[in-house]
Coordinates of C-alpha atoms in Angstrom, one line a residue:
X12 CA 39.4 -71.1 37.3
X13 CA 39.3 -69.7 33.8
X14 CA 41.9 -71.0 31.4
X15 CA 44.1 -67.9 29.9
X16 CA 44.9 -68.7 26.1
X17 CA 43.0 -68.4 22.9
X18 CA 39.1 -69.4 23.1
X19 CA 36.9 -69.9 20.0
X20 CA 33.8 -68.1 19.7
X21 CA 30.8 -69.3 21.4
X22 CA 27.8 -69.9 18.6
X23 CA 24.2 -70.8 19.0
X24 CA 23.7 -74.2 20.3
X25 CA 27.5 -74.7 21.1
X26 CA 27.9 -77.0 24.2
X27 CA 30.4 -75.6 25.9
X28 CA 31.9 -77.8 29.1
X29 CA 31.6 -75.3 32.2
X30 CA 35.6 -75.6 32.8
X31 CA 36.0 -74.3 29.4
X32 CA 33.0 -72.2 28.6
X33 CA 35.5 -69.1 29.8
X34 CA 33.3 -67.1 31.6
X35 CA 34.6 -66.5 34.7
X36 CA 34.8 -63.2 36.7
X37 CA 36.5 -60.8 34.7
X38 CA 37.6 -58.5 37.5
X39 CA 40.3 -55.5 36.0
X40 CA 41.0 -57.7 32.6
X41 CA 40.8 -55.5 29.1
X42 CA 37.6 -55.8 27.4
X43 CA 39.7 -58.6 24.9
X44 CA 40.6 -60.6 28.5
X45 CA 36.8 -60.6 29.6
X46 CA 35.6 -61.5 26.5
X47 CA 37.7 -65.0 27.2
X48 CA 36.8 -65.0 30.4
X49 CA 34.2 -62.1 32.0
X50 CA 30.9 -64.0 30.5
X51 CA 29.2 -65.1 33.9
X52 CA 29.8 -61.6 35.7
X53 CA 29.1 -59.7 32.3
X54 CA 26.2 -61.6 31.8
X55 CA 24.5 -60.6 35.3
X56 CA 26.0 -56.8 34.8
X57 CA 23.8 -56.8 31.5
X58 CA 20.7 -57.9 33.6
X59 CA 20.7 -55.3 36.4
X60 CA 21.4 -52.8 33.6
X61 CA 18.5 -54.1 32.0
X62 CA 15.9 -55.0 34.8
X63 CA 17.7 -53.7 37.8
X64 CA 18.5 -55.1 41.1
X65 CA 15.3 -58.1 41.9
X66 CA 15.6 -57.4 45.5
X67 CA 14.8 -61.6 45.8
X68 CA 13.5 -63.3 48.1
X69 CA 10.0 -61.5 49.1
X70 CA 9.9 -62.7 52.5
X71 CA 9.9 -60.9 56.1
X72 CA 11.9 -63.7 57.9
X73 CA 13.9 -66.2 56.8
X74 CA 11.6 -69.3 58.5
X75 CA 8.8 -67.6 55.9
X76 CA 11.6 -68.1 53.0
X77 CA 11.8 -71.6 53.8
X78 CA 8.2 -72.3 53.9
X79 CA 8.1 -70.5 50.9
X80 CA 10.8 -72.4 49.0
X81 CA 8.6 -75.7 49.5
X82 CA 5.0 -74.3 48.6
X83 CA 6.7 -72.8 45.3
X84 CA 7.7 -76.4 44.0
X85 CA 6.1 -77.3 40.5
X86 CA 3.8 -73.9 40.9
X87 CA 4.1 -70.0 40.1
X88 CA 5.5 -68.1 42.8
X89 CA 2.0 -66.2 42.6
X90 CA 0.1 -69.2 43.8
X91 CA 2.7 -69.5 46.6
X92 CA 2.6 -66.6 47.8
X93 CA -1.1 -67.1 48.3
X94 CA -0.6 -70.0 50.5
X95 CA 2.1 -68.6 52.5
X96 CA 0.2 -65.6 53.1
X97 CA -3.2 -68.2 54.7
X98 CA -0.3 -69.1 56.7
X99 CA 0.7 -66.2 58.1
X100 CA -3.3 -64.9 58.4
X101 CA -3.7 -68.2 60.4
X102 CA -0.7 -67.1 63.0
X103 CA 0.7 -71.1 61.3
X104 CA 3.4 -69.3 60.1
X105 CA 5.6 -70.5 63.0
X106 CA 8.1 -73.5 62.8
X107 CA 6.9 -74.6 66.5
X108 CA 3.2 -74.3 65.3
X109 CA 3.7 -76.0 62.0
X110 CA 6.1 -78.9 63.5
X111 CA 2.9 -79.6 66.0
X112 CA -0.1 -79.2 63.7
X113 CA -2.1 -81.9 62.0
X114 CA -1.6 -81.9 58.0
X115 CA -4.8 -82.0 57.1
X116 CA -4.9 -78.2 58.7
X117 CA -1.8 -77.4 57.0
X118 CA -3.2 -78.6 53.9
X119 CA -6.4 -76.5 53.7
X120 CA -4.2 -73.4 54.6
X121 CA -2.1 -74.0 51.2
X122 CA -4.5 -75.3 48.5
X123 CA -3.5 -72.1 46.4
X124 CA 0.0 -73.9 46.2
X125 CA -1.4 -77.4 44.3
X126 CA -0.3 -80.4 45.6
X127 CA -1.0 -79.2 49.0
X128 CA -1.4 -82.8 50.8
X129 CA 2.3 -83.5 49.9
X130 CA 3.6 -80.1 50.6
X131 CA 1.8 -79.9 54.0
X132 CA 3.3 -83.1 55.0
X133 CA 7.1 -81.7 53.7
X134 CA 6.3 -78.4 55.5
X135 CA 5.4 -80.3 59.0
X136 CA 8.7 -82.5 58.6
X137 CA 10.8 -79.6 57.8
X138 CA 9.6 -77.6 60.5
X139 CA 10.1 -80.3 63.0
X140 CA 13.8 -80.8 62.3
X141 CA 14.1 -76.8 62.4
X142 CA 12.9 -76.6 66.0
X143 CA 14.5 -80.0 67.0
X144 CA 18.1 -79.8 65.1
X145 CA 18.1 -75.6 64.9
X146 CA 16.2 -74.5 67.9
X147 CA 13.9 -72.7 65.5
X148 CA 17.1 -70.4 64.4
X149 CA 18.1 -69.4 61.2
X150 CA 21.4 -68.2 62.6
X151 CA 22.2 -71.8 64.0
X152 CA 21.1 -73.4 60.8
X153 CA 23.6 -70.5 58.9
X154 CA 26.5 -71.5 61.5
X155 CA 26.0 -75.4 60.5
X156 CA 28.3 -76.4 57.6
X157 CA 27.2 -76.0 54.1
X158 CA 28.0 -79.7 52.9
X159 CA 26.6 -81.0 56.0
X160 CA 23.3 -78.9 56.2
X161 CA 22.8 -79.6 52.4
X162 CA 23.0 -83.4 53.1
X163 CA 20.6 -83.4 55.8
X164 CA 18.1 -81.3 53.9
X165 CA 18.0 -83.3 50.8
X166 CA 17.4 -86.4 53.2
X167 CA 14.3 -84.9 54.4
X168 CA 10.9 -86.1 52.1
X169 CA 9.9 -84.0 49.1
X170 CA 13.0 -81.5 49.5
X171 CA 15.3 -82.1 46.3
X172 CA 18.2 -79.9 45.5
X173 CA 16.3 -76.4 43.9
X174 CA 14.3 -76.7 47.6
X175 CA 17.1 -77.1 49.4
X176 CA 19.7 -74.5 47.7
X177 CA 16.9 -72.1 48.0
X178 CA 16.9 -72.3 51.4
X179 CA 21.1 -72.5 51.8
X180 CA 21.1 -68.9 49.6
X181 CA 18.0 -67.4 50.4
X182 CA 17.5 -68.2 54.1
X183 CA 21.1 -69.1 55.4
X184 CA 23.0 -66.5 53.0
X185 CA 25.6 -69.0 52.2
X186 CA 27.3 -69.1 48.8
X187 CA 24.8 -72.1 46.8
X188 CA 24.3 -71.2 43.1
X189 CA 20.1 -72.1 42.9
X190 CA 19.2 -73.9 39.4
X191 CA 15.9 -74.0 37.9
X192 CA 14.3 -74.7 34.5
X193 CA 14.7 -70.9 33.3
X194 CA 18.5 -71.3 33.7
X195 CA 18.7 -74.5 32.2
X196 CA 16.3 -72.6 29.1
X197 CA 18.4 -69.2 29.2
X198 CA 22.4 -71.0 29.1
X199 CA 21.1 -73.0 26.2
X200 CA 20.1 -70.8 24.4
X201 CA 23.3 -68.9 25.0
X202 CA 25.3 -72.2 23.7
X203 CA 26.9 -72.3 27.3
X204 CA 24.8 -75.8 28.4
X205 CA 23.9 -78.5 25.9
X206 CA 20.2 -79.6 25.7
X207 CA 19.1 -81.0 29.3
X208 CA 22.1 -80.7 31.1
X209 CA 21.8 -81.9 34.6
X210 CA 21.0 -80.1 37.9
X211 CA 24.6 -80.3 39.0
X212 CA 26.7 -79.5 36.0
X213 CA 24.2 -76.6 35.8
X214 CA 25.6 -75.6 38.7
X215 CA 28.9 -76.1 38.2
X216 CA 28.7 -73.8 35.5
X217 CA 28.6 -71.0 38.1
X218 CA 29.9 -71.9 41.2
X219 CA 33.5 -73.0 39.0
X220 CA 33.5 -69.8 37.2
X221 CA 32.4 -67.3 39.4
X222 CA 33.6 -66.2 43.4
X223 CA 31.5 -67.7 45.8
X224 CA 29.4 -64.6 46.9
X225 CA 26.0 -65.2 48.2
X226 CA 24.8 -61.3 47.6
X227 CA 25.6 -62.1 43.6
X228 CA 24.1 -65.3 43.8
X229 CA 20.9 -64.2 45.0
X230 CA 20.4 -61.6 42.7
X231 CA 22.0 -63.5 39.8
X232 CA 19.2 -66.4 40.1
X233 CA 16.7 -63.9 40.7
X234 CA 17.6 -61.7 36.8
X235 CA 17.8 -65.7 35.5
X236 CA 14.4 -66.1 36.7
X237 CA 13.2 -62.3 35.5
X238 CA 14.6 -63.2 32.1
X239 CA 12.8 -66.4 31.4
X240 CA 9.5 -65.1 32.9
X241 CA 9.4 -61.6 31.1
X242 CA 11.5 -62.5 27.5
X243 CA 13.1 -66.0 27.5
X244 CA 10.2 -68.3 27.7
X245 CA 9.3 -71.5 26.3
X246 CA 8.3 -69.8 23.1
X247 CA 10.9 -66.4 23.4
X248 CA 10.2 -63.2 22.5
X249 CA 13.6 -62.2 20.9
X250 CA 12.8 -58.8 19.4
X251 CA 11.9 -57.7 23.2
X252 CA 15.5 -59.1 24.7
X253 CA 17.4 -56.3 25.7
X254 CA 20.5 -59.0 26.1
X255 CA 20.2 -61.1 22.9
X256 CA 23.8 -59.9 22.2
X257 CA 25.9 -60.0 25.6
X258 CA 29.0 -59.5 23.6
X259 CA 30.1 -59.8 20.3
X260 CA 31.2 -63.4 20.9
X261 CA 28.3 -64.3 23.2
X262 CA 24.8 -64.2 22.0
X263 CA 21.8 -65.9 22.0
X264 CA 20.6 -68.2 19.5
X265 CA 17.3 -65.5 18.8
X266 CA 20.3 -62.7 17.6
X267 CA 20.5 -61.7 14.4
X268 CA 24.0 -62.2 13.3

């Protein structure tokens, strides 16, 4: 948790160690508490206020959230959404379907996605352990430990740990904290990372400092991902960020001091 005690003020480009970074959930603290330690829920409080609630992930069931987790690796979530939907217009949108199909018709189903051998070959494996392991039910995959379903996930062929912690939040609802290049871009900025922190200390960052809730963490991800889409991109558009300044001692490096 969040150490109490005085904090220095976090500048542009500051690498701050997640343990330290003191931005935890502020709960009932005085705005002077929160500023030591509110940043991670005032930083998602300024996003909905901003963009409101994402309403993340754009999927009727939560075997099409999986599917859709792997077609949207290295590729827009436009050009996934294309592939899932040839799925579903196909009737291949099944788990039982996809586990028994031959690649090369999963493949041509997904081109919209890019590298659509390898994906149909990941989708075919996935679905296979879903109807062999799950019974082809997200509530049995939910009741299955997190540790232990995140293990055996990340040991399945093309499924690394964004994939797989897509599918834990987004499909199984359990508390996983999903990191992707925007948040790696955004906390940078913010001087709360250094330059190309890792995957896991990325996470860290959050799941240390904020309550393990699985409604925040959805949306959270989803504002992170709005944010570096819309404003924070590679080359950002600072005069159009309605966040640049989350508080007076948290800002990004575009803010004018």
């Amino acid at each position: 948790r969040t150490r109490r005690g005085s904090s220095p003020d976090i500048r542009p480009g500051t690498a701050l160690a997640p343990s330290r970074a003191g931005w935890g959930d502020g709960g009932e603290r005085s705005v002077g508490e929160r500023t030591k330690a509110g940043y991670g829920r005032l930083f998602w409080n300024r996003c909905t206020s901003a963009f409101g609630h994402q309403h993340w992930w754009p999927a009727k069931t939560a075997f099409e959230t999986m599917v859709g987790a792997i077609l949207a690796q290295n590729v827009s979530w436009t050009n996934a959404a294309r592939a899932v939907a040839s799925l579903e217009r196909a009737g291949m949108l099944d788990p039982g379907r996809l586990a028994a199909a031959d690649t090369g018709d999963i493949a041509r189903l997904i081109v919209p996605s890019r590298f659509y051998n390898q994906k149909a070959e990941r989708i075919r494996e996935f679905a296979g352990v879903y109807v062999t392991e799950f019974q082809a039910d997200p509530a049995v995959m939910a009741a299955t430990g997190t540790e232990a379903l995140r293990e055996r996930l990340l040991s399945l062929p093309g499924l690394g740990k964004e994939t797989v912690d897509t599918i834990l939040l987004y499909a199984c609802e359990k508390p996983v904290f999903v990191v992707d290049a925007y948040t790696r871009r955004v906390f940078t900025r913010y001087g709360l990372l250094p330059e190309k922190a890792s995957y896991d200390r990325t996470q860290r960052l959050f799941a240390d400092n904020l309550n393990p809730d699985a409604e925040l963490f959805n949306d959270y991800h989803a504002q992170i991902v709005h944010l570096g889409k819309t404003v924070c991109r590679k080359s950002p558009l600072c005069d159009r960020c309605p966040i640049r300044v989350v508080h007076r001692s948290l800002r990004c490096a575009g803010a004018p001091e």
